Short mmCIF file of C-alpha atoms in Angstrom, two decimals:
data_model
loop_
_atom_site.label_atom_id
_atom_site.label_comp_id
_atom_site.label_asym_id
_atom_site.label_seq_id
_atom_site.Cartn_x
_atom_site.Cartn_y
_atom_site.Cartn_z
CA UNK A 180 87.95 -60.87 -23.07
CA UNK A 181 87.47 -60.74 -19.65
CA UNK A 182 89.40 -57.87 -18.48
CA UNK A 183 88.90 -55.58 -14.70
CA UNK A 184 89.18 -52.10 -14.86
CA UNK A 185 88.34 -49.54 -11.73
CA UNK A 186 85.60 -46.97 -12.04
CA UNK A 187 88.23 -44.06 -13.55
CA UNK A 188 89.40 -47.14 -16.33
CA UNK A 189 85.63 -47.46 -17.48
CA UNK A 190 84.60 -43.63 -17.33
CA UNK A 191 87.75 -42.09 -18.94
CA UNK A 192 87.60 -44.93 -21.81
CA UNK A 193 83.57 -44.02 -21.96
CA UNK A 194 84.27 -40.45 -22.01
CA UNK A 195 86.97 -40.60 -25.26
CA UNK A 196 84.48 -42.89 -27.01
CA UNK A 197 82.08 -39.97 -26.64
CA UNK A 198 83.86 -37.64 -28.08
CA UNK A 199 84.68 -40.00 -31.02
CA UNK A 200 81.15 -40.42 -31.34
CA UNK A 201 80.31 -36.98 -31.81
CA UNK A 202 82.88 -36.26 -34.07
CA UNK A 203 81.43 -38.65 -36.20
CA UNK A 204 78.11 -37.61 -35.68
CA UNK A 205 79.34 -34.43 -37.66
CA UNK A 206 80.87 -35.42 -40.08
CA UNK A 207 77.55 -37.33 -41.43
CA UNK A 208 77.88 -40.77 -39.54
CA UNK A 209 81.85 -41.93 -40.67
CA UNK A 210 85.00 -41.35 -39.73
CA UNK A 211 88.65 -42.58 -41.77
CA UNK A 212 89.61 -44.87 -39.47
CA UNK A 213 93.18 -42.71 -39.16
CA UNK A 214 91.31 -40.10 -37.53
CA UNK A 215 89.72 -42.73 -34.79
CA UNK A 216 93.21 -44.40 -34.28
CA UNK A 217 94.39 -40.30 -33.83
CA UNK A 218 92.26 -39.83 -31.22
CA UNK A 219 92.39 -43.03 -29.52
CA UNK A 220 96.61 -42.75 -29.34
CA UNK A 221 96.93 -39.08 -29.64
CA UNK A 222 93.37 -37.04 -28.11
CA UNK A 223 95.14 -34.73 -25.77
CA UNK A 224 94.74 -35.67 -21.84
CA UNK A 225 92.66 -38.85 -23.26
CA UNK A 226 94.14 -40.77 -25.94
CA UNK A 227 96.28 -44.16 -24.88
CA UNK A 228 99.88 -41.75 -25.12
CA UNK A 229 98.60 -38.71 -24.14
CA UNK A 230 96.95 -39.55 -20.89
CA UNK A 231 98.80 -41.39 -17.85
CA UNK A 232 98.62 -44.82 -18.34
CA UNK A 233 101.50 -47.43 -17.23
CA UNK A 234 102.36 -48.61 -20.71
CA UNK A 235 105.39 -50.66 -20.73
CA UNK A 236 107.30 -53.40 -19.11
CA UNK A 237 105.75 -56.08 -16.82
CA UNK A 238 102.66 -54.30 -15.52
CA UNK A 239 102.03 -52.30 -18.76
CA UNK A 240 100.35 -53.49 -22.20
CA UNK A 241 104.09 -54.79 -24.18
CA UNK A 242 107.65 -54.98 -23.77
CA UNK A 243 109.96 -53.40 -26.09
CA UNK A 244 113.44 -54.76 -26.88
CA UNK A 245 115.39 -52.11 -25.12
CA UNK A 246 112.68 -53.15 -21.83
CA UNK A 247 114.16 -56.68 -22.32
CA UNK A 248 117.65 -56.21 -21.76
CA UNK A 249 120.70 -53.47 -22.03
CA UNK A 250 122.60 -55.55 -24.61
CA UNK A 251 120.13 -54.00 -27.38
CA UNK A 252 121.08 -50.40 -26.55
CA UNK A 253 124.95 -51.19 -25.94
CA UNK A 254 124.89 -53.16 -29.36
CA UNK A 255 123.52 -50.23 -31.13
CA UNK A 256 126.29 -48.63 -30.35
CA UNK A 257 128.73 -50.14 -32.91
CA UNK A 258 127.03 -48.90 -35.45
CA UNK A 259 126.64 -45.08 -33.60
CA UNK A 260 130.26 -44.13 -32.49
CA UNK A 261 131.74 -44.61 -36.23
CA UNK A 262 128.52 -42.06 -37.45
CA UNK A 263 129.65 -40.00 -33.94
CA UNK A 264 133.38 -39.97 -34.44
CA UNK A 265 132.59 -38.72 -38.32
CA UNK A 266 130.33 -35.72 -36.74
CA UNK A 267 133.35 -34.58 -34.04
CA UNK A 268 135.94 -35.16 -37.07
CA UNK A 269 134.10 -32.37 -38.36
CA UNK A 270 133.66 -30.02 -35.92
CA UNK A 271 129.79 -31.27 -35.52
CA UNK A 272 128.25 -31.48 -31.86
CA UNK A 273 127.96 -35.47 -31.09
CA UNK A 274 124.10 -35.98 -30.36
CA UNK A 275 121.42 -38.24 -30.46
CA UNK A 276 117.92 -37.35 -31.07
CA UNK A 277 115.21 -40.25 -29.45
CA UNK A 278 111.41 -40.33 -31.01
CA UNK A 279 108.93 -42.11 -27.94
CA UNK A 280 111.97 -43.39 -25.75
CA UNK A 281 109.57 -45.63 -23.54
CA UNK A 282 110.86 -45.78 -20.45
CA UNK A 283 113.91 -44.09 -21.08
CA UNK A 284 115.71 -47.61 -21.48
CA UNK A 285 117.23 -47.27 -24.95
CA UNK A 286 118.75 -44.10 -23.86
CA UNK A 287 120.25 -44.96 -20.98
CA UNK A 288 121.70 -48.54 -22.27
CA UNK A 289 123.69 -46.65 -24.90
CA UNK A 290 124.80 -43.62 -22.17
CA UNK A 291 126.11 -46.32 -20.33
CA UNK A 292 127.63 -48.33 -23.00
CA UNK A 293 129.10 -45.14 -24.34
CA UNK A 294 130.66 -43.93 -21.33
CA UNK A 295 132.10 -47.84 -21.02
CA UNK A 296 133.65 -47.18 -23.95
CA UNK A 297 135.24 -43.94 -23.23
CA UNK A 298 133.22 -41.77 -25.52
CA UNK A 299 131.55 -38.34 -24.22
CA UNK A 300 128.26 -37.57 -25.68
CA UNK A 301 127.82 -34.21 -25.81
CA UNK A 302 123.72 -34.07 -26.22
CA UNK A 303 121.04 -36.90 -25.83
CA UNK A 304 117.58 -35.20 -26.87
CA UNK A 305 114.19 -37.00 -26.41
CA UNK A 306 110.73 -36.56 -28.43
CA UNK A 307 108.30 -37.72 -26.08
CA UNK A 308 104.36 -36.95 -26.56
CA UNK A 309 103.71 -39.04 -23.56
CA UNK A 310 103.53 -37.12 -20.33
CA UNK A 311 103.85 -40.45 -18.05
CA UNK A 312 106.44 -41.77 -20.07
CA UNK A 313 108.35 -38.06 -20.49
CA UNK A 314 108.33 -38.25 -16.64
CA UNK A 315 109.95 -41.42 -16.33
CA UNK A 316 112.23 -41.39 -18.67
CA UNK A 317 113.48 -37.78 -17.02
CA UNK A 318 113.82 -39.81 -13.75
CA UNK A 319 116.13 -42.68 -15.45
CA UNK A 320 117.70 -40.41 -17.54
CA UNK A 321 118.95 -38.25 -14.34
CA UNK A 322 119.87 -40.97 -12.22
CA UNK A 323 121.73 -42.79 -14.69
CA UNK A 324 123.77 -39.90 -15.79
CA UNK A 325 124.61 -38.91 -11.95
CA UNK A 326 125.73 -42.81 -11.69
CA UNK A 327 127.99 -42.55 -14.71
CA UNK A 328 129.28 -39.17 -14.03
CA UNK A 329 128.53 -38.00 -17.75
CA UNK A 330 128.46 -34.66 -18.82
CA UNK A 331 126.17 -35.46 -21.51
CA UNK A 332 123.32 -32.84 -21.55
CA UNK A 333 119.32 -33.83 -21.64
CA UNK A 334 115.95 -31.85 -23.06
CA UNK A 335 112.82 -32.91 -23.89
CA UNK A 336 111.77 -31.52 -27.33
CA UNK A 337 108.55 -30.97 -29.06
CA UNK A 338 109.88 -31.01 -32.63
CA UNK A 339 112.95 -32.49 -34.66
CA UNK A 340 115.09 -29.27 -35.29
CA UNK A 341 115.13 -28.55 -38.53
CA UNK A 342 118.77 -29.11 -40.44
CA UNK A 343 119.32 -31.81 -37.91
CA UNK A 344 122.95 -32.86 -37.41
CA UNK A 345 123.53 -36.17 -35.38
CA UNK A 346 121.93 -39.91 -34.79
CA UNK A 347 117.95 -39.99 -34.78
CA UNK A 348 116.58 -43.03 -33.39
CA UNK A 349 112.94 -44.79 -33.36
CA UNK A 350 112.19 -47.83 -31.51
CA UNK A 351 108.68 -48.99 -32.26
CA UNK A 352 107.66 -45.51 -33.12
CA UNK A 353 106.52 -46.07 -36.51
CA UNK A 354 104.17 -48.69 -36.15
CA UNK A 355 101.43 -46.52 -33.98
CA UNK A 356 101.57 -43.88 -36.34
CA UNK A 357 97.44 -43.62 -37.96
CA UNK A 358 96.89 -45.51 -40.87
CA UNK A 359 93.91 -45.29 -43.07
CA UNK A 360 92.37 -49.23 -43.24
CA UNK A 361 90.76 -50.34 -46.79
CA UNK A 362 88.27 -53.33 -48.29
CA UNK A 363 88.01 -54.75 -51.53
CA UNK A 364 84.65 -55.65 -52.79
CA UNK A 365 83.38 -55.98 -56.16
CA UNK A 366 86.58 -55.52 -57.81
CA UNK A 367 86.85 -51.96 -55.79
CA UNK A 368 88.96 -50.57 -52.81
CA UNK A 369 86.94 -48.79 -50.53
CA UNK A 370 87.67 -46.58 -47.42
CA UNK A 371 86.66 -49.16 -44.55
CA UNK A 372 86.13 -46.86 -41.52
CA UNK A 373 84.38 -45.67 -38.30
CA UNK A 374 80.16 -45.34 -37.67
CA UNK A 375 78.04 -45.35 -34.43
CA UNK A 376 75.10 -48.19 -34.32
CA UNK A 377 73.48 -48.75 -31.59
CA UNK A 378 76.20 -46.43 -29.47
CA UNK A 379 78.52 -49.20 -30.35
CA UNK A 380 81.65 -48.10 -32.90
CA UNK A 381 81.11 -50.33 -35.68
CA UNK A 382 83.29 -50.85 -39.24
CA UNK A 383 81.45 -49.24 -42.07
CA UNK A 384 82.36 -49.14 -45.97
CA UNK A 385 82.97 -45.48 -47.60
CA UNK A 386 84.09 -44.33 -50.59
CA UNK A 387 85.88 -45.94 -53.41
CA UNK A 388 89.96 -45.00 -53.00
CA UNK A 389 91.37 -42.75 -55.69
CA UNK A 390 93.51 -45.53 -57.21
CA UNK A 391 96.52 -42.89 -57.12
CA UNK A 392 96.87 -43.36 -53.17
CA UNK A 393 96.72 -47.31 -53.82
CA UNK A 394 100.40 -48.82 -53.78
CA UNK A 395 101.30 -51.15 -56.58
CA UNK A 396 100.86 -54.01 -55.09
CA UNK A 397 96.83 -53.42 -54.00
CA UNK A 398 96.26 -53.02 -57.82
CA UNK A 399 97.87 -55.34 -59.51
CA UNK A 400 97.58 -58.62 -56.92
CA UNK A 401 94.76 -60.37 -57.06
CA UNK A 402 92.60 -60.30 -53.99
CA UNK A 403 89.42 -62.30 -52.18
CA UNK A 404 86.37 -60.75 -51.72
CA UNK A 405 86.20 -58.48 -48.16
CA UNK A 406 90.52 -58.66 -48.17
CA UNK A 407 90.78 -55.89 -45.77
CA UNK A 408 94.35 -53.82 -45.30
CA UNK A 409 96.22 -50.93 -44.66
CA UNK A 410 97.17 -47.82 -45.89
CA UNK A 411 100.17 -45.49 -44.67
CA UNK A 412 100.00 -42.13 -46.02
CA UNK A 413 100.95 -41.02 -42.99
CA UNK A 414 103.74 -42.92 -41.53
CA UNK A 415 104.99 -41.90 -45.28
CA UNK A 416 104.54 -38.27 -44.42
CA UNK A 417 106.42 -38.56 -41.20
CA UNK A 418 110.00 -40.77 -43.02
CA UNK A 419 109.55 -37.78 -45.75
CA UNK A 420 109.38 -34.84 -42.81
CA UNK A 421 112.22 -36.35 -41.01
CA UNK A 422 114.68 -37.57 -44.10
CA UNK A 423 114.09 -33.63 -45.29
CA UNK A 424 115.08 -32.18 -41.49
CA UNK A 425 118.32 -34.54 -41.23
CA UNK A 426 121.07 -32.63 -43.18
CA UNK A 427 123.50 -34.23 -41.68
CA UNK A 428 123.72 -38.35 -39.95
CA UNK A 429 122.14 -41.19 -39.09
CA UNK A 430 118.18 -42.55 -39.06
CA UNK A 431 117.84 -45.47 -37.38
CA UNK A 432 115.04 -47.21 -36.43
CA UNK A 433 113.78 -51.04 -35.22
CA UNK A 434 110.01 -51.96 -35.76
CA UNK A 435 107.84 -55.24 -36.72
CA UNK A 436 106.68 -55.06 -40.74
CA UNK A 437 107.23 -56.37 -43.87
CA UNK A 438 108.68 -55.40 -47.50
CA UNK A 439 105.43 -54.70 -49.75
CA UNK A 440 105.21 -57.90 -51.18
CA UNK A 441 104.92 -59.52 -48.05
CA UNK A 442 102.74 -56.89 -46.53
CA UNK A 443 99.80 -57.05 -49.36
CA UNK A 444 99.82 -60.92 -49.56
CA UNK A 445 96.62 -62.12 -50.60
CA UNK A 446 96.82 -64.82 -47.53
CA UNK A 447 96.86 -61.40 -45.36
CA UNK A 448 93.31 -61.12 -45.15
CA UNK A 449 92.61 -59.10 -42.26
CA UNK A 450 95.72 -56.77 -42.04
CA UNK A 451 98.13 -56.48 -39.47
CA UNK A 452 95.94 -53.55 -37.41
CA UNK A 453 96.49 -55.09 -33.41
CA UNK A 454 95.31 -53.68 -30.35
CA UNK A 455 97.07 -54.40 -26.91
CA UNK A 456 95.82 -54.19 -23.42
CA UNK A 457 97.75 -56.14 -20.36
CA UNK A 458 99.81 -57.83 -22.98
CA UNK A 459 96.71 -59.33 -24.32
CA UNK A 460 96.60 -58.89 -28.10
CA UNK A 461 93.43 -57.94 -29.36
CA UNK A 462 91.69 -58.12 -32.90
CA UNK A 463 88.88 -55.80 -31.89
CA UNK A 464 90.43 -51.76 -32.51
CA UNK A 465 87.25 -50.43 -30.59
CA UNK A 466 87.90 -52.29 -27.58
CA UNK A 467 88.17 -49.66 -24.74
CA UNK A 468 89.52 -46.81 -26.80
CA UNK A 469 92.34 -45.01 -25.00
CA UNK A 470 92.86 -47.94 -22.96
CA UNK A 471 94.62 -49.87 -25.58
CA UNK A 472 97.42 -49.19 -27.75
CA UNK A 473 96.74 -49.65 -31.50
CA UNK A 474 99.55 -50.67 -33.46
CA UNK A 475 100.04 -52.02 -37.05
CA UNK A 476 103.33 -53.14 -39.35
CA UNK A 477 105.24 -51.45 -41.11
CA UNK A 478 104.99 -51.33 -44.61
CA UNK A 479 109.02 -51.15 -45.41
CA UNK A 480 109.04 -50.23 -49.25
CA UNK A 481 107.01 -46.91 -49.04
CA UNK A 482 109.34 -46.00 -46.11
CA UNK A 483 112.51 -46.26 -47.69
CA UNK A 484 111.32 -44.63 -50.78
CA UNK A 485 109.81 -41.77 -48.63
CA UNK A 486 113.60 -41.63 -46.94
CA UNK A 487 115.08 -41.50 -50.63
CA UNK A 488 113.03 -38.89 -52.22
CA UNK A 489 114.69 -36.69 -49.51
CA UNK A 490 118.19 -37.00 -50.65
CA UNK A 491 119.17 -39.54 -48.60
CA UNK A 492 122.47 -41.39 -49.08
CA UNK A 493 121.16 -45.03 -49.23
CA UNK A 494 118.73 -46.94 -47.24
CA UNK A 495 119.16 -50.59 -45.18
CA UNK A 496 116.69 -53.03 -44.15
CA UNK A 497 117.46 -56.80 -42.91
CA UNK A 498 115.97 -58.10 -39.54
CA UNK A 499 116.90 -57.61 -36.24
CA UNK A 500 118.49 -61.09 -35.76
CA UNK A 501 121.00 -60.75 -38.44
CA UNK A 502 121.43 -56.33 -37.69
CA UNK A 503 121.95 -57.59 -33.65
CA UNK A 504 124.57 -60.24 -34.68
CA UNK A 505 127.08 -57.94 -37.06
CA UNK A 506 127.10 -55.72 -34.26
CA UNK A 507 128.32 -58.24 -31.66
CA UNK A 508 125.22 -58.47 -29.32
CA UNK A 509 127.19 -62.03 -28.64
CA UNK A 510 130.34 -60.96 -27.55
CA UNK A 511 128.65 -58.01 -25.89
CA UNK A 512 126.85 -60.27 -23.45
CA UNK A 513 130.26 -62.43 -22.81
CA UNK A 514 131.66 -59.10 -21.80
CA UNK A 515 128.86 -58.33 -19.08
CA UNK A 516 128.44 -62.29 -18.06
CA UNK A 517 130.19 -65.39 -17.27
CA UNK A 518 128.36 -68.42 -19.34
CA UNK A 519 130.12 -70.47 -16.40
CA UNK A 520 127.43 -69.04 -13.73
CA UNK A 521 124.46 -70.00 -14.67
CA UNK A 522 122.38 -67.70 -11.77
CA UNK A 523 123.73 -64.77 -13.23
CA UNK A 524 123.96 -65.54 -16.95
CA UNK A 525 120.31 -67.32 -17.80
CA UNK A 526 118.52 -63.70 -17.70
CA UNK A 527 121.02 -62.49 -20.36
CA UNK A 528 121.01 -65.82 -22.74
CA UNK A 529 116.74 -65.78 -22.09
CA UNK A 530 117.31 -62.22 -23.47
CA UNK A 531 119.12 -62.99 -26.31
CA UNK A 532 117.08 -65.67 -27.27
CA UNK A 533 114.13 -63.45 -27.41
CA UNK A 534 115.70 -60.76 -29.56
CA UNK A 535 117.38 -62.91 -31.69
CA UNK A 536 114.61 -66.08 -32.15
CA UNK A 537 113.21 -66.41 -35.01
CA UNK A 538 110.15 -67.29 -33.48
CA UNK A 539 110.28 -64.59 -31.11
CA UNK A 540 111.74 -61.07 -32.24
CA UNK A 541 114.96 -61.99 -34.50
CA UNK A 542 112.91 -62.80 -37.93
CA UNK A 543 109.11 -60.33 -37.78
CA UNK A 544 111.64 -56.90 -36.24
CA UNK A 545 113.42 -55.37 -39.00
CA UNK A 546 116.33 -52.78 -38.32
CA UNK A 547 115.86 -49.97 -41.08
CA UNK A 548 118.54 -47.03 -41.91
CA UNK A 549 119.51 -44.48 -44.02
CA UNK A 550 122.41 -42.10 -43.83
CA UNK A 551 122.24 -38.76 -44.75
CA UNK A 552 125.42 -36.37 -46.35
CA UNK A 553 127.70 -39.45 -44.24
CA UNK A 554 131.32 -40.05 -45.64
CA UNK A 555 131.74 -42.55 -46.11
CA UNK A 556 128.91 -44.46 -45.12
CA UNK A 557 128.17 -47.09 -42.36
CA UNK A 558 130.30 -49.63 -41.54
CA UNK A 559 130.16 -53.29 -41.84
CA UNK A 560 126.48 -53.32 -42.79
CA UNK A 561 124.69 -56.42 -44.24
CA UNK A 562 121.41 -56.43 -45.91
CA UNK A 563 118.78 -58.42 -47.66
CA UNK A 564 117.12 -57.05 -50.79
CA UNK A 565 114.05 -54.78 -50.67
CA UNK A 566 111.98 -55.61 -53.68
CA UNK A 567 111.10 -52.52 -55.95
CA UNK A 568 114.65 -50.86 -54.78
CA UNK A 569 117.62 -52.85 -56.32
CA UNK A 570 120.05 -51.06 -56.80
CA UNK A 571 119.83 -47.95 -54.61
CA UNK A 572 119.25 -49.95 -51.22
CA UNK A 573 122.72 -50.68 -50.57
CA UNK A 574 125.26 -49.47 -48.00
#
């Protein structure tokens, strides 16, 4: 691909693949590939969310729903103010609690949609690891709440608190957490990760996998030769660290994945492991590390079952279409536009379409959920079966 970067692009993306380099270099020639996508995402000052790159929106690397349009943040908020109302009934603090709020769009779509609709939050808290991003969403955040006149107070965080009571949201925050990537050969799963040839990062086969880390599905399907995937330890980690700090609420999060079934489909050959640069998508993970964003799906069985081994009321999963629709994203949008004036209502129906298609987000983004010590639980919920949890995955 054909791409142009300036002189600080090329030498700050040389300078990260150094370090990765020697890193490898001692530790005998490989590296997991979770530690490469670590320090390509996460090496402070370097790494693609740690350093300041322009990241979202038109003149970033992807668009997130809440980028698209305000009707994704002010539907959301049908299923928060019933989970809100419960807290005050209580004598709980009303917050919310935002993991990697992008721009800061989410937040202040449901602010405004809030304050619309006459409730007062009392705290909006963000979890932000990206100093760019951190910046501008402090910006939007203080401009919007000056606009609205809410008295709604703001901080940056570095942690979840623990014994967390209130709404905790994640918007495509799972899907760049590390994974570990792994190749079958010979009948085997083996560690497929990072080496240095030719001072060119290259894929290189380790170790067989202790069949105790492989899920069910990687050891009972049957597989082609070189069928290369994922593994999630820890994105699992992560739902189990923040199920056990939530005593009290709501988890909710939106992110592209499939059930495990789906996920470890012996058509899958390659994985779902993405890199993105200019809204280009790109198979290649060692294309200008710290540059582009690495992504991968979400494996949606192992994160429930992390949630429920915390306690956790229940768990929901169904896509974004069909969680968008029960909470009236349509009648939302009649509310802000007039279908009569076309100039004014085409951005909003392009919107919907694009967070509703099938073929666009609708179908591939899931809306996930679990409540936690919640009576009684959330409203007006519908839900598809998650294979491997009948029974316990309804709300």
């Amino acid at each position: 691909m054909d791409i142009t970067l300036t002189s600080l692009e090329k030498e700050h993306s040389e300078l990260l693949k150094a370090k990765i380099a020697a890193q490898i270099a001692s530790q005998g020639g490989w590296m997991p590939f979770s530690r490469y996508m670590e320090m390509a995402l996460y090496e402070p000052g370097m790494g693609y969310y740690s350093a300041g790159a322009h990241k979202l929106g038109p003149g970033g690397d992807f668009t997130t729903a809440p980028e698209l349009s305000p009707l994704f943040g002010a539907a959301i908020c049908s299923t928060l103010i019933p989970v809100l109302d419960g807290l005050r009934a209580n004598g709980l603090p009303t917050q919310i609690l935002e993991f990697g709020a992008g721009t800061g769009k989410l937040a202040t779509s449901i602010l405004t949609r809030l304050q619309d609709l006459g409730f007062v939050l009392d705290r909006y808290d963000i979890i932000e690891i990206s100093p760019d991003l951190a910046q501008r969403q402090q910006e939007r955040m203080t401009k919007t709440i000056e606009q609205i006149h809410s008295p709604t107070q703001c901080e940056w965080l570095s942690e979840l608190p623990k014994n967390y009571k209130g709404i905790i949201l994640a918007n495509e925050v799972i899907d760049a957490i590390p994974c570990d990537m792994v190749i079958y050969q010979n009948g085997f799963w083996y560690w497929h990760g990072v080496a240095i040839e030719n001072s060119q990062l290259i894929w290189r086969v380790g170790s067989p996998v202790d069949q105790k880390l492989l899920p069910k599905a990687l050891l009972d399907g049957n597989f082609s030769e070189g069928y290369i995937t994922e593994l999630h330890a820890p994105a699992n980690a992560w739902m189990h660290h923040v199920a056990k700090q939530l005593h009290t609420g709501l988890f909710l999060s939106f992110d592209y994945g499939f059930p495990e079934n789906e996920y470890y489909h012996p058509q899958r050959l390659q994985g779902t492991l993405m890199a993105h640069h200019r809204h280009h998508a790109i198979q290649d993970p060692f294309y200008l590390p710290g540059l582009c964003d690495l992504t991968t799906h979400v494996e949606w069985l192992q994160i429930a079952q992390s949630a429920l081994a915390e306690n956790t009321d229940d768990v929901f999963l169904t896509n974004q279409a069909g969680y968008l629709l029960d909470a009236g994203i349509g009648d939302i949008a009649l509310e802000i536009g007039d279908p009569s004036n076309p100039e004014t209502f085409l951005p909003i129906s392009n919107a919907l379409q694009k967070l509703l298609s099938e073929a666009e987000m609708g179908e591939l983004f899931k809306a996930f959920a679990f409540s936690k010590n919640l009576k009684p639980l959330l409203p007006g919920m519908s839900l598809q079966d998650l294979p491997g949890l009948r029974g316990r995955n309804r709300l």
